Amino acid sequence: MRRRFVAGAVAVLAASVGVGALAPSAGAAPTADISVNAGASLGTVPSSGVGLNTGYGDEHMGDAKPSSLMKAAGVRQLRYPGGSGADDYHWKTHTYGDGSGWIPSNTNFDRFMATAKRVGAQPILTANYGSGTPQEAADWVKYANVDKGYGVKYWEIGNEVYGNGHYGNGKGWETDNHADKSPKEYGKNLVAYSKAMKAVDPKVKIGAVLTTPGFWPDAEKAPGDSADWNNTVLSIAGRSIDFVIVHWYPGGKTTADLLNTPSRIAGVRSSLRSLIAKYAGSRAASVEIAVTENGAVGSPAQTSQAAALFASDTYMTWFEQGATHVDWWNLHNGTDQAPTTVHGQTDYQDGGVLSAGTCAGGKCEPTRDTPFPIYWGIRSLTALAKPGDTMVKSSSGNSSVTVHAVRNSTGGLNVMLTNKSPQNAAQVSLSYAGFTPAAGAVTTVSYAQGDTALTTAKRGTAVAQTLPPYSITTLQLKPASGTASAAKPSPVPTPTAPAPVVSAAGTTGTRAQGEIGALVGQPTPSSTSGDLASTGASNAVTYSALGGLLVIAAGGMLALRGRRRRALHGK
């Protein structure tokens, strides 16, 4: 999360959502041949895979309605205490920074844990690296797991620590009060955090913050560095950690660009696995990959249908590539930008899954806690899979239709089909190996543009479906009579690894970088050292990061702003 914003970014984003960028091209209805190999396992759906970010600045985080909506959406993990705000948050006093700023009293750690319990979600906590200490983190472990018995397993050490200015000539967005902001220092401190925290509870899992392969500042070396961030950190701390952390904000100039980004995930995973194998030794296979922030920032669609399609496809692609956690940013976010129109649908430029009820440009979001389409994209996953179900191999002959398939515990097969065309229905033919579906009409669970809920209906057959434009459709197939006891899927032989991602000099990829004016994944205009000034970031407007929401004091009023929003007044 960035601490500064350039006014020009609004113009950049506005241009990207213009009619020319978004207008769908006319053409014949796409056709797609879908193949599903129900006997080829891609692994099991992780127990706490579907996650959301929450923040200590969100006073409505624990309200009854959002808790109920999260539970219904199958959310199994909640991240706390926020993004960049975590690197300035002191859990014991429930304060941030020097303690002078306001924080809602109902968002402290115990209140968060009560919310997680109501939702049925596992917590993942971010220890304060920026202004905290290993002892502060160890005390948190003691309170959480010894004193209170919460059993919190997953602990991140810092948020986007590489955004501390080390690669930007001191111009970063992440709080880091260490005199030395290098990856070498983070690696050394990471070992100290791990040692102190595991001394209290040996069962906790410690996560290392890495740069996302292929996105700035991946592969960068600042003056005095002998290697890039990831290689340096893991060479020091690789045997002291249990999972690695990346954030996934691939962005795109158009919605079509955004919807094509899941194809890049295999290369990112390959790069991460190579790094883990290089530095984690005999423990490499047990080191997990956690995507603790994920979202559509840097694309035209923030709350509209394209973001919903992106969400379900991205979660499943990461799970198929072995990620154990994927956490969407954010539960509530808010906005200070006027809504746009994306493919005929209002996009509130927010980023949260539920409306924060904010107003901008004389127009207001829906009533607070109204689900945005993103919510329904995530909730669509509940029609496809439950934790422990087996993901199986599937493929599409047309890039405008994506597919994911899962064998469930009762022997059935669920197939999720996404039509990425905003204009045309898709005619789909399906074939199966290792599974014989029952004849007749099949149960489908769908979400199309303009819907306000998932729709369950009998539609089409197991071998032929018509998918509405811009829709998610899950087929829930039963086996033909006499085939219910078919053999369980076998693991897919390890394929030739996708080529690891190669970073382009000066590219940007975190949410923070997309927010300060450079299109995510696009080259920045100058130095390969990643100077934030090259993206047009201004130092004139500052933010106070408050647990995932931006707090801006304006004439005595407290305004909550979403992470990618421009401040009207600094604090």
Coordinates of C-alpha atoms in Angstrom, one line a residue:
M1 CA 0.0 0.0 0.0
R2 CA 1.5 3.3 -1.0
R3 CA 2.0 6.2 1.3
R4 CA 2.0 8.8 -1.5
F5 CA 0.0 9.4 -4.6
V6 CA 0.4 11.4 -7.8
A7 CA -2.6 13.4 -9.1
G8 CA -1.7 12.4 -12.6
A9 CA -2.5 8.8 -11.8
V10 CA -6.2 9.7 -12.0
A11 CA -5.8 10.8 -15.5
V12 CA -3.9 7.6 -16.4
L13 CA -6.6 5.5 -15.0
A14 CA -9.4 7.6 -16.5
A15 CA -7.8 7.2 -19.9
S16 CA -7.6 3.4 -19.4
V17 CA -11.3 3.2 -18.8
G18 CA -12.3 5.2 -21.8
V19 CA -14.8 4.0 -24.3
G20 CA -12.1 3.0 -26.8
A21 CA -10.3 0.9 -24.2
L22 CA -13.4 -0.9 -23.1
A23 CA -15.6 -1.2 -26.1
P24 CA -16.1 -4.9 -27.0
S25 CA -15.4 -6.0 -30.5
A26 CA -18.2 -7.5 -32.5
G27 CA -17.9 -11.0 -33.7
A28 CA -19.4 -14.4 -33.9
A29 CA -20.3 -16.3 -30.7
P30 CA -17.2 -18.1 -29.5
T31 CA -17.1 -21.9 -29.5
A32 CA -14.9 -23.9 -27.2
D33 CA -13.9 -27.5 -26.8
I34 CA -13.4 -28.4 -23.2
S35 CA -11.5 -31.5 -22.0
V36 CA -11.6 -32.8 -18.5
N37 CA -9.4 -35.6 -17.3
A38 CA -11.0 -36.6 -14.0
G39 CA -8.3 -39.2 -13.4
A40 CA -5.4 -36.7 -13.3
S41 CA -5.1 -34.9 -9.9
L42 CA -3.7 -31.4 -9.5
G43 CA -3.8 -31.7 -5.7
T44 CA -6.4 -30.9 -3.2
V45 CA -8.2 -27.7 -2.5
P46 CA -6.4 -26.1 0.5
S47 CA -8.3 -26.1 3.8
S48 CA -7.9 -22.3 4.3
G49 CA -7.3 -21.3 0.7
V50 CA -10.0 -18.7 0.1
G51 CA -9.1 -15.7 2.1
L52 CA -9.8 -12.0 2.6
N53 CA -7.9 -9.0 3.9
T54 CA -9.3 -7.1 6.9
G55 CA -7.9 -4.0 8.6
Y56 CA -7.9 -2.4 12.0
G57 CA -9.3 0.7 10.4
D58 CA -12.6 -1.1 9.4
E59 CA -15.0 -0.5 12.3
H60 CA -17.7 -2.6 10.5
M61 CA -15.4 -5.6 10.0
G62 CA -17.1 -7.6 12.8
D63 CA -20.7 -6.5 12.1
A64 CA -23.3 -9.3 11.7
K65 CA -24.0 -8.9 8.0
P66 CA -20.4 -9.0 6.7
S67 CA -19.6 -11.9 8.9
S68 CA -22.6 -13.8 7.5
L69 CA -21.7 -12.9 4.0
M70 CA -18.1 -14.0 4.4
K71 CA -19.2 -17.3 5.9
A72 CA -21.6 -17.9 3.0
A73 CA -18.9 -17.2 0.5
G74 CA -16.7 -19.9 1.9
V75 CA -14.0 -17.6 3.3
R76 CA -11.7 -19.7 5.3
Q77 CA -8.9 -17.3 6.1
L78 CA -8.8 -13.7 7.3
R79 CA -5.7 -11.5 7.2
Y80 CA -5.1 -8.9 9.9
P81 CA -4.2 -6.2 10.9
G82 CA -4.0 -4.7 7.4
G83 CA -1.6 -4.1 4.5
S84 CA 1.0 -1.4 5.0
G85 CA -0.7 -0.4 8.2
A86 CA 0.6 -3.6 9.8
D87 CA 4.1 -2.2 9.6
D88 CA 3.2 0.6 12.0
Y89 CA 0.6 -1.2 14.2
H90 CA 1.2 -2.1 17.8
W91 CA -1.1 -4.9 18.8
K92 CA -0.8 -4.6 22.6
T93 CA -1.9 -1.0 22.7
H94 CA -4.0 -1.1 19.6
T95 CA -2.3 2.0 18.2
Y96 CA -0.3 2.9 15.1
G97 CA 2.6 5.1 14.6
D98 CA 3.3 7.3 17.6
G99 CA -0.1 6.5 19.1
S100 CA -1.7 9.9 18.4
G101 CA -4.0 8.8 15.6
W102 CA -7.5 7.5 16.0
I103 CA -8.3 3.8 15.6
P104 CA -11.8 2.3 16.0
S105 CA -12.0 0.7 19.4
N106 CA -13.8 -2.4 18.1
T107 CA -11.1 -3.6 15.8
N108 CA -8.4 -4.8 18.2
F109 CA -6.9 -8.2 18.0
D110 CA -9.5 -10.0 20.3
R111 CA -12.4 -8.4 18.4
F112 CA -10.8 -9.6 15.1
M113 CA -10.4 -13.1 16.5
A114 CA -14.1 -13.1 17.5
T115 CA -14.9 -12.2 13.9
A116 CA -12.7 -15.0 12.5
K117 CA -14.4 -17.4 14.8
R118 CA -17.9 -16.4 13.6
V119 CA -16.9 -16.7 10.0
G120 CA -15.1 -20.0 10.6
A121 CA -11.9 -18.6 9.2
Q122 CA -8.3 -19.2 10.1
P123 CA -6.3 -16.1 11.0
I124 CA -3.1 -15.0 9.3
L125 CA -1.3 -12.2 11.2
T126 CA 1.3 -9.7 10.0
A127 CA 3.8 -8.9 12.6
N128 CA 5.0 -5.3 12.7
Y129 CA 8.4 -5.2 11.0
G130 CA 8.5 -1.5 10.1
S131 CA 8.4 0.0 13.7
G132 CA 8.2 -3.2 15.8
T133 CA 10.7 -5.7 17.2
P134 CA 11.1 -9.4 17.5
Q135 CA 10.1 -9.2 21.1
E136 CA 6.9 -7.4 20.3
A137 CA 6.0 -10.2 17.8
A138 CA 7.0 -12.9 20.3
D139 CA 4.7 -11.3 22.9
W140 CA 1.9 -11.4 20.4
V141 CA 2.5 -15.1 19.9
K142 CA 2.4 -15.6 23.6
Y143 CA -0.8 -13.7 24.1
A144 CA -2.5 -15.3 21.1
N145 CA -1.5 -18.9 21.6
V146 CA -0.4 -19.4 25.2
D147 CA -2.6 -16.9 27.1
K148 CA -5.7 -17.0 24.9
G149 CA -5.3 -20.4 23.2
Y150 CA -6.3 -19.0 19.8
G151 CA -3.8 -21.3 18.0
V152 CA -2.7 -18.8 15.4
K153 CA -0.5 -20.7 13.0
Y154 CA 0.5 -18.3 10.2
W155 CA 2.6 -15.2 10.8
E156 CA 4.0 -12.9 8.2
I157 CA 7.0 -10.8 9.1
G158 CA 6.1 -7.4 7.6
N159 CA 4.0 -6.4 4.7
E160 CA 5.6 -5.1 1.4
V161 CA 9.0 -4.6 3.1
Y162 CA 10.8 -4.1 -0.2
G163 CA 8.7 -0.9 -0.6
N164 CA 10.7 0.7 2.2
G165 CA 12.6 3.0 -0.2
H166 CA 15.7 0.8 -0.6
Y167 CA 15.0 0.6 -4.3
G168 CA 13.5 4.1 -4.7
N169 CA 16.3 6.4 -3.4
G170 CA 14.4 6.6 -0.1
K171 CA 11.0 7.1 -1.8
G172 CA 8.9 4.2 -0.6
W173 CA 5.4 3.5 0.7
E174 CA 6.2 1.0 3.5
T175 CA 7.1 2.1 7.1
D176 CA 10.6 0.8 8.0
N177 CA 12.4 2.5 10.8
H178 CA 15.5 0.4 10.5
A179 CA 18.6 2.4 9.6
D180 CA 19.6 -0.3 7.1
K181 CA 16.7 -1.0 4.7
S182 CA 18.5 -3.6 2.6
P183 CA 17.3 -7.1 1.9
K184 CA 20.3 -8.3 3.8
E185 CA 19.1 -6.6 6.9
Y186 CA 15.6 -7.9 6.5
G187 CA 16.9 -11.4 6.1
K188 CA 18.9 -11.1 9.3
N189 CA 15.9 -9.6 11.2
L190 CA 13.6 -12.3 9.8
V191 CA 15.8 -15.0 11.4
A192 CA 15.6 -13.1 14.7
Y193 CA 11.8 -12.8 14.5
S194 CA 11.5 -16.5 13.7
K195 CA 13.7 -17.5 16.5
A196 CA 11.9 -15.3 19.1
M197 CA 8.4 -16.4 18.0
K198 CA 9.2 -20.1 17.8
A199 CA 10.8 -20.0 21.2
V200 CA 7.3 -19.2 22.5
D201 CA 5.4 -21.6 20.2
P202 CA 7.4 -24.0 18.0
K203 CA 4.3 -24.8 16.0
V204 CA 3.9 -21.3 14.4
K205 CA 4.7 -20.9 10.8
I206 CA 6.8 -17.9 9.8
G207 CA 6.5 -16.2 6.4
A208 CA 9.1 -14.2 4.4
V209 CA 8.1 -11.3 2.2
L210 CA 9.3 -11.7 -1.3
T211 CA 9.0 -9.6 -4.4
T212 CA 6.6 -11.1 -7.0
P213 CA 8.7 -12.6 -9.8
G214 CA 8.4 -10.6 -13.0
F215 CA 7.2 -7.4 -11.2
W216 CA 9.2 -4.5 -9.9
P217 CA 11.4 -4.5 -7.8
D218 CA 12.1 -8.2 -8.6
A219 CA 15.6 -8.7 -9.8
E220 CA 16.7 -5.2 -8.9
K221 CA 19.9 -4.4 -7.2
A222 CA 20.4 -1.1 -5.4
P223 CA 23.9 0.3 -4.8
G224 CA 25.8 -1.8 -2.4
D225 CA 23.7 -5.0 -3.0
S226 CA 25.4 -8.2 -4.1
A227 CA 22.1 -9.8 -5.2
D228 CA 18.4 -9.0 -5.6
W229 CA 15.8 -9.0 -2.8
N230 CA 14.6 -12.6 -3.1
N231 CA 18.0 -14.3 -3.4
T232 CA 19.4 -12.2 -0.6
V233 CA 16.6 -12.7 1.9
L234 CA 16.3 -16.5 1.2
S235 CA 20.1 -17.0 1.3
I236 CA 20.0 -15.8 4.9
A237 CA 16.6 -16.9 6.1
G238 CA 15.7 -19.8 3.8
R239 CA 16.0 -22.4 6.6
S240 CA 14.2 -20.3 9.2
I241 CA 10.9 -19.8 7.4
D242 CA 7.9 -22.0 6.6
F243 CA 6.2 -20.1 3.8
V244 CA 7.0 -17.3 1.3
I245 CA 4.7 -14.4 0.6
V246 CA 3.9 -12.6 -2.7
H247 CA 1.2 -10.2 -3.7
W248 CA -0.6 -10.5 -7.0
Y249 CA -1.8 -7.4 -8.7
P250 CA -1.2 -8.1 -12.4
G251 CA -3.4 -5.3 -13.6
G252 CA -3.9 -4.5 -17.3
K253 CA -4.8 -1.6 -19.6
T254 CA -8.1 -3.3 -20.5
T255 CA -10.4 -5.8 -18.9
A256 CA -9.3 -8.3 -21.5
D257 CA -5.7 -7.9 -20.3
L258 CA -6.8 -8.5 -16.7
L259 CA -8.7 -11.6 -17.6
N260 CA -5.6 -13.1 -19.4
T261 CA -3.3 -12.7 -16.4
P262 CA -4.0 -16.1 -14.7
S263 CA -1.9 -17.6 -17.5
R264 CA 1.2 -16.0 -16.0
I265 CA 0.8 -17.6 -12.6
A266 CA 2.5 -20.9 -13.6
G267 CA 5.7 -19.0 -14.4
V268 CA 5.6 -17.1 -11.1
R269 CA 5.2 -20.3 -9.2
S270 CA 8.0 -21.9 -11.1
S271 CA 10.3 -19.0 -10.2
L272 CA 9.3 -19.2 -6.5
R273 CA 9.8 -23.0 -6.3
S274 CA 13.2 -22.6 -7.9
L275 CA 14.2 -20.1 -5.2
I276 CA 12.8 -22.2 -2.4
A277 CA 14.6 -25.3 -3.7
K278 CA 17.9 -23.3 -3.8
Y279 CA 17.8 -22.1 -0.3
A280 CA 15.5 -24.1 1.9
G281 CA 17.4 -27.4 1.7
S282 CA 15.7 -30.6 2.7
R283 CA 12.7 -28.6 3.9
A284 CA 11.9 -27.1 0.4
A285 CA 9.0 -29.3 -0.3
S286 CA 7.2 -28.2 2.9
V287 CA 7.7 -24.5 2.3
E288 CA 4.3 -23.1 1.3
I289 CA 3.4 -20.3 -1.1
A290 CA 1.0 -17.7 0.2
V291 CA -0.6 -15.0 -1.9
T292 CA -1.7 -12.7 0.9
E293 CA -2.9 -9.9 -1.3
N294 CA -4.7 -10.3 -4.6
G295 CA -6.8 -7.9 -6.6
A296 CA -7.7 -6.1 -9.8
V297 CA -5.9 -2.9 -9.0
G298 CA -4.2 -1.4 -12.1
S299 CA -7.1 -2.4 -14.4
P300 CA -10.3 -0.6 -15.4
A301 CA -12.5 -3.0 -13.4
Q302 CA -12.5 -2.8 -9.6
T303 CA -16.0 -3.8 -8.6
S304 CA -17.7 -4.8 -11.9
Q305 CA -18.1 -8.1 -13.7
A306 CA -14.6 -8.5 -15.1
A307 CA -13.2 -8.3 -11.6
A308 CA -15.6 -11.1 -10.5
L309 CA -14.4 -13.3 -13.4
F310 CA -10.8 -12.5 -12.6
A311 CA -11.3 -13.4 -8.9
S312 CA -12.7 -16.9 -9.4
D313 CA -10.2 -17.8 -12.1
T314 CA -7.2 -16.4 -10.2
Y315 CA -8.1 -18.2 -6.9
M316 CA -8.4 -21.6 -8.7
T317 CA -5.3 -21.1 -10.8
W318 CA -3.2 -20.3 -7.8
F319 CA -4.6 -23.4 -6.0
E320 CA -3.8 -25.6 -9.0
Q321 CA -0.3 -24.2 -8.9
G322 CA 0.1 -25.2 -5.2
A323 CA -0.6 -21.9 -3.3
T324 CA -2.0 -22.7 0.1
H325 CA -3.6 -19.3 0.7
V326 CA -5.0 -16.5 -1.5
D327 CA -6.4 -13.4 0.2
W328 CA -8.4 -10.8 -1.8
W329 CA -7.8 -7.2 -1.0
N330 CA -10.2 -6.1 0.7
L331 CA -13.4 -6.7 2.8
H332 CA -14.3 -3.0 2.8
N333 CA -12.2 -0.5 1.0
G334 CA -14.0 2.7 0.1
T335 CA -13.3 5.2 -2.6
D336 CA -12.9 9.0 -3.3
Q337 CA -13.2 8.5 -7.0
A338 CA -16.3 8.9 -9.0
P339 CA -17.7 5.6 -10.5
T340 CA -16.9 4.7 -14.1
T341 CA -18.8 2.5 -16.6
V342 CA -17.2 -0.7 -17.7
H343 CA -19.0 -2.7 -20.4
G344 CA -22.3 -1.1 -19.5
Q345 CA -22.0 -1.7 -15.8
T346 CA -21.2 0.8 -13.0
D347 CA -17.8 0.3 -11.5
Y348 CA -17.3 2.0 -8.2
Q349 CA -13.5 2.0 -8.4
D350 CA -13.4 0.6 -4.9
G351 CA -11.6 -2.8 -4.6
G352 CA -13.5 -4.2 -1.7
V353 CA -15.8 -7.1 -2.0
L354 CA -18.5 -5.3 0.0
S355 CA -19.6 -1.7 -0.4
A356 CA -18.2 0.7 2.1
G357 CA -21.1 3.1 1.3
T358 CA -18.8 6.0 0.4
C359 CA -19.6 8.9 -1.9
A360 CA -17.4 10.6 -4.5
G361 CA -18.0 13.0 -7.4
G362 CA -21.6 13.5 -6.2
K363 CA -22.4 9.8 -6.6
C364 CA -22.6 7.2 -3.9
E365 CA -21.8 3.5 -3.6
P366 CA -24.7 1.1 -2.8
T367 CA -25.7 0.8 0.9
R368 CA -22.9 -0.4 3.1
D369 CA -22.2 -4.2 2.9
T370 CA -24.0 -4.6 -0.5
P371 CA -22.0 -7.3 -2.3
F372 CA -20.1 -6.1 -5.3
P373 CA -19.8 -8.6 -8.3
I374 CA -16.3 -9.5 -6.9
Y375 CA -18.1 -11.1 -3.9
W376 CA -20.2 -13.3 -6.2
G377 CA -17.1 -14.2 -8.2
I378 CA -15.5 -15.5 -5.0
R379 CA -18.7 -17.1 -3.7
S380 CA -19.0 -19.0 -7.0
L381 CA -16.1 -21.1 -5.7
T382 CA -18.5 -22.7 -3.2
A383 CA -20.4 -24.3 -6.1
L384 CA -17.2 -25.8 -7.4
A385 CA -15.3 -27.1 -4.5
K386 CA -14.9 -27.7 -0.8
P387 CA -11.6 -27.9 1.1
G388 CA -10.1 -31.3 0.6
D389 CA -11.8 -31.9 -2.8
T390 CA -9.4 -33.0 -5.6
M391 CA -8.6 -30.6 -8.4
V392 CA -8.2 -32.4 -11.8
K393 CA -6.7 -31.6 -15.1
S394 CA -8.8 -29.6 -17.6
S395 CA -8.2 -27.5 -20.7
S396 CA -10.0 -25.2 -23.1
G397 CA -9.5 -24.9 -26.8
N398 CA -10.5 -21.3 -26.8
S399 CA -8.8 -18.6 -24.7
S400 CA -12.1 -16.7 -24.2
V401 CA -13.4 -19.7 -22.1
T402 CA -11.5 -20.9 -19.0
V403 CA -12.1 -24.1 -17.1
H404 CA -11.4 -25.6 -13.7
A405 CA -12.6 -29.0 -12.6
V406 CA -12.9 -30.7 -9.2
R407 CA -13.8 -34.2 -8.1
N408 CA -15.8 -34.0 -4.9
S409 CA -16.0 -36.4 -1.9
T410 CA -19.2 -38.1 -3.1
G411 CA -17.7 -39.1 -6.5
G412 CA -19.2 -36.3 -8.5
L413 CA -17.4 -33.9 -10.8
N414 CA -17.8 -30.1 -10.8
V415 CA -16.7 -28.1 -13.8
M416 CA -16.4 -24.2 -13.7
L417 CA -16.6 -22.5 -17.0
T418 CA -16.0 -18.8 -17.4
N419 CA -16.9 -16.9 -20.6
K420 CA -14.6 -13.9 -20.8
S421 CA -16.5 -12.3 -23.8
P422 CA -18.5 -9.3 -22.6
Q423 CA -20.7 -9.4 -25.7
N424 CA -21.2 -12.9 -26.9
A425 CA -22.5 -16.2 -25.5
A426 CA -20.2 -19.1 -25.9
Q427 CA -21.1 -22.5 -27.2
V428 CA -19.2 -25.2 -25.3
S429 CA -18.6 -28.9 -26.0
L430 CA -17.2 -31.0 -23.2
S431 CA -15.4 -34.3 -23.2
Y432 CA -14.3 -36.4 -20.2
A433 CA -11.7 -39.0 -19.4
G434 CA -11.8 -41.0 -16.1
F435 CA -15.4 -40.0 -15.5
T436 CA -18.7 -40.9 -17.2
P437 CA -21.4 -38.3 -16.4
A438 CA -25.1 -39.2 -16.0
A439 CA -27.3 -38.4 -19.0
G440 CA -29.9 -35.6 -19.1
A441 CA -30.0 -32.0 -17.9
V442 CA -27.4 -31.0 -15.3
T443 CA -27.5 -28.8 -12.3
T444 CA -25.7 -25.5 -13.0
V445 CA -24.8 -22.7 -10.6
S446 CA -24.2 -19.4 -12.5
Y447 CA -23.4 -15.8 -12.1
A448 CA -23.8 -13.4 -15.1
Q449 CA -23.5 -9.7 -15.5
G450 CA -26.3 -7.9 -13.7
D451 CA -27.1 -10.7 -11.4
T452 CA -27.4 -10.0 -7.7
A453 CA -27.1 -13.7 -6.5
L454 CA -25.9 -17.1 -7.8
T455 CA -28.6 -18.8 -9.8
T456 CA -29.1 -22.6 -9.6
A457 CA -31.0 -24.2 -12.5
K458 CA -31.2 -27.3 -14.7
R459 CA -29.6 -26.3 -18.0
G460 CA -27.9 -28.0 -20.9
T461 CA -26.1 -31.3 -20.6
A462 CA -22.8 -32.6 -19.4
V463 CA -21.5 -32.4 -23.0
A464 CA -23.0 -29.2 -24.3
Q465 CA -23.6 -25.8 -22.7
T466 CA -24.3 -22.3 -23.8
L467 CA -22.6 -19.8 -21.5
P468 CA -24.0 -16.3 -21.2
P469 CA -21.6 -13.4 -21.9
Y470 CA -19.3 -12.4 -19.1
S471 CA -20.4 -15.3 -16.9
I472 CA -19.3 -18.0 -14.5
T473 CA -21.1 -21.3 -14.8
T474 CA -20.4 -24.4 -12.7
L475 CA -21.7 -27.8 -13.8
Q476 CA -22.4 -30.2 -10.9
L477 CA -22.2 -33.6 -12.5
K478 CA -23.2 -36.9 -11.1
P479 CA -21.6 -40.1 -12.3
A480 CA -23.5 -42.4 -14.6
S481 CA -25.1 -45.4 -13.0
G482 CA -22.5 -48.1 -12.2
T483 CA -19.5 -45.8 -12.3
A484 CA -19.7 -44.1 -8.9
S485 CA -16.8 -46.2 -7.5
A486 CA -14.4 -45.1 -10.2
A487 CA -10.8 -44.9 -9.1
K488 CA -9.5 -41.8 -7.3
P489 CA -7.6 -39.4 -9.5
S490 CA -3.8 -40.0 -9.7
P491 CA -1.3 -37.2 -9.4
V492 CA -0.4 -35.7 -12.7
P493 CA 3.3 -36.5 -13.6
T494 CA 5.5 -33.5 -13.0
P495 CA 5.4 -31.6 -16.3
T496 CA 8.3 -29.6 -17.8
A497 CA 8.4 -26.6 -15.6
P498 CA 7.2 -23.3 -17.2
A499 CA 10.0 -21.0 -17.8
P500 CA 10.6 -18.9 -14.7
V501 CA 9.5 -15.3 -15.0
V502 CA 12.2 -12.9 -16.2
S503 CA 11.8 -9.4 -14.8
A504 CA 11.8 -6.5 -17.2
A505 CA 13.8 -3.6 -15.9
G506 CA 11.6 -1.0 -14.4
T507 CA 8.3 -2.9 -14.4
T508 CA 5.9 -2.4 -11.6
G509 CA 3.7 -5.0 -10.0
T510 CA 2.6 -4.4 -6.4
R511 CA -0.7 -2.7 -5.6
A512 CA 1.3 0.2 -4.3
Q513 CA 3.1 0.7 -7.6
G514 CA -0.1 0.5 -9.6
E515 CA -1.7 3.0 -7.2
I516 CA 1.0 5.7 -7.6
G517 CA 0.5 6.2 -11.3
A518 CA 2.3 3.5 -13.2
L519 CA 0.1 0.9 -14.9
V520 CA 0.8 -2.4 -13.2
G521 CA 3.1 -4.6 -15.1
Q522 CA 4.1 -1.8 -17.5
P523 CA 7.6 -0.3 -17.9
T524 CA 8.4 2.7 -15.8
P525 CA 9.9 5.5 -17.8
S526 CA 13.4 5.6 -16.2
S527 CA 15.9 3.9 -14.0
T528 CA 16.2 0.2 -13.4
S529 CA 16.7 1.0 -9.8
G530 CA 13.0 1.5 -9.6
D531 CA 12.9 5.1 -8.4
L532 CA 9.3 5.8 -7.5
A533 CA 9.8 9.3 -8.9
S534 CA 10.0 7.8 -12.3
T535 CA 6.3 6.7 -12.1
G536 CA 5.3 10.3 -11.4
A537 CA 4.8 9.9 -7.7
S538 CA 4.5 13.2 -5.8
N539 CA 5.9 13.8 -2.4
A540 CA 3.3 16.5 -1.7
V541 CA 0.4 14.4 -0.5
T542 CA 0.9 11.9 2.3
Y543 CA -1.3 9.2 3.8
S544 CA -1.7 7.6 7.2
A545 CA -2.0 3.9 6.7
L546 CA -4.6 2.7 9.1
G547 CA -5.1 -1.1 8.9
G548 CA -6.0 -1.4 5.3
L549 CA -8.0 1.9 5.0
L550 CA -6.4 5.3 4.5
V551 CA -7.3 7.8 7.1
I552 CA -7.3 11.4 6.0
A553 CA -8.1 14.3 8.4
A554 CA -10.1 17.0 6.7
G555 CA -11.4 19.9 8.7
G556 CA -11.9 17.8 11.8
M557 CA -13.7 15.1 9.9
L558 CA -12.3 11.6 9.5
A559 CA -12.5 10.4 6.0
L560 CA -11.8 6.8 5.1
R561 CA -10.2 6.3 1.7
G562 CA -9.5 3.1 -0.3
R563 CA -5.9 2.1 -0.9
R564 CA -5.7 3.2 -4.4
R565 CA -7.4 6.6 -3.9
R566 CA -5.9 10.1 -4.0
A567 CA -5.9 12.0 -0.8
L568 CA -7.7 15.4 -0.8
H569 CA -5.9 16.4 2.3
G570 CA -2.7 15.0 3.9
K571 CA -2.4 13.9 7.5

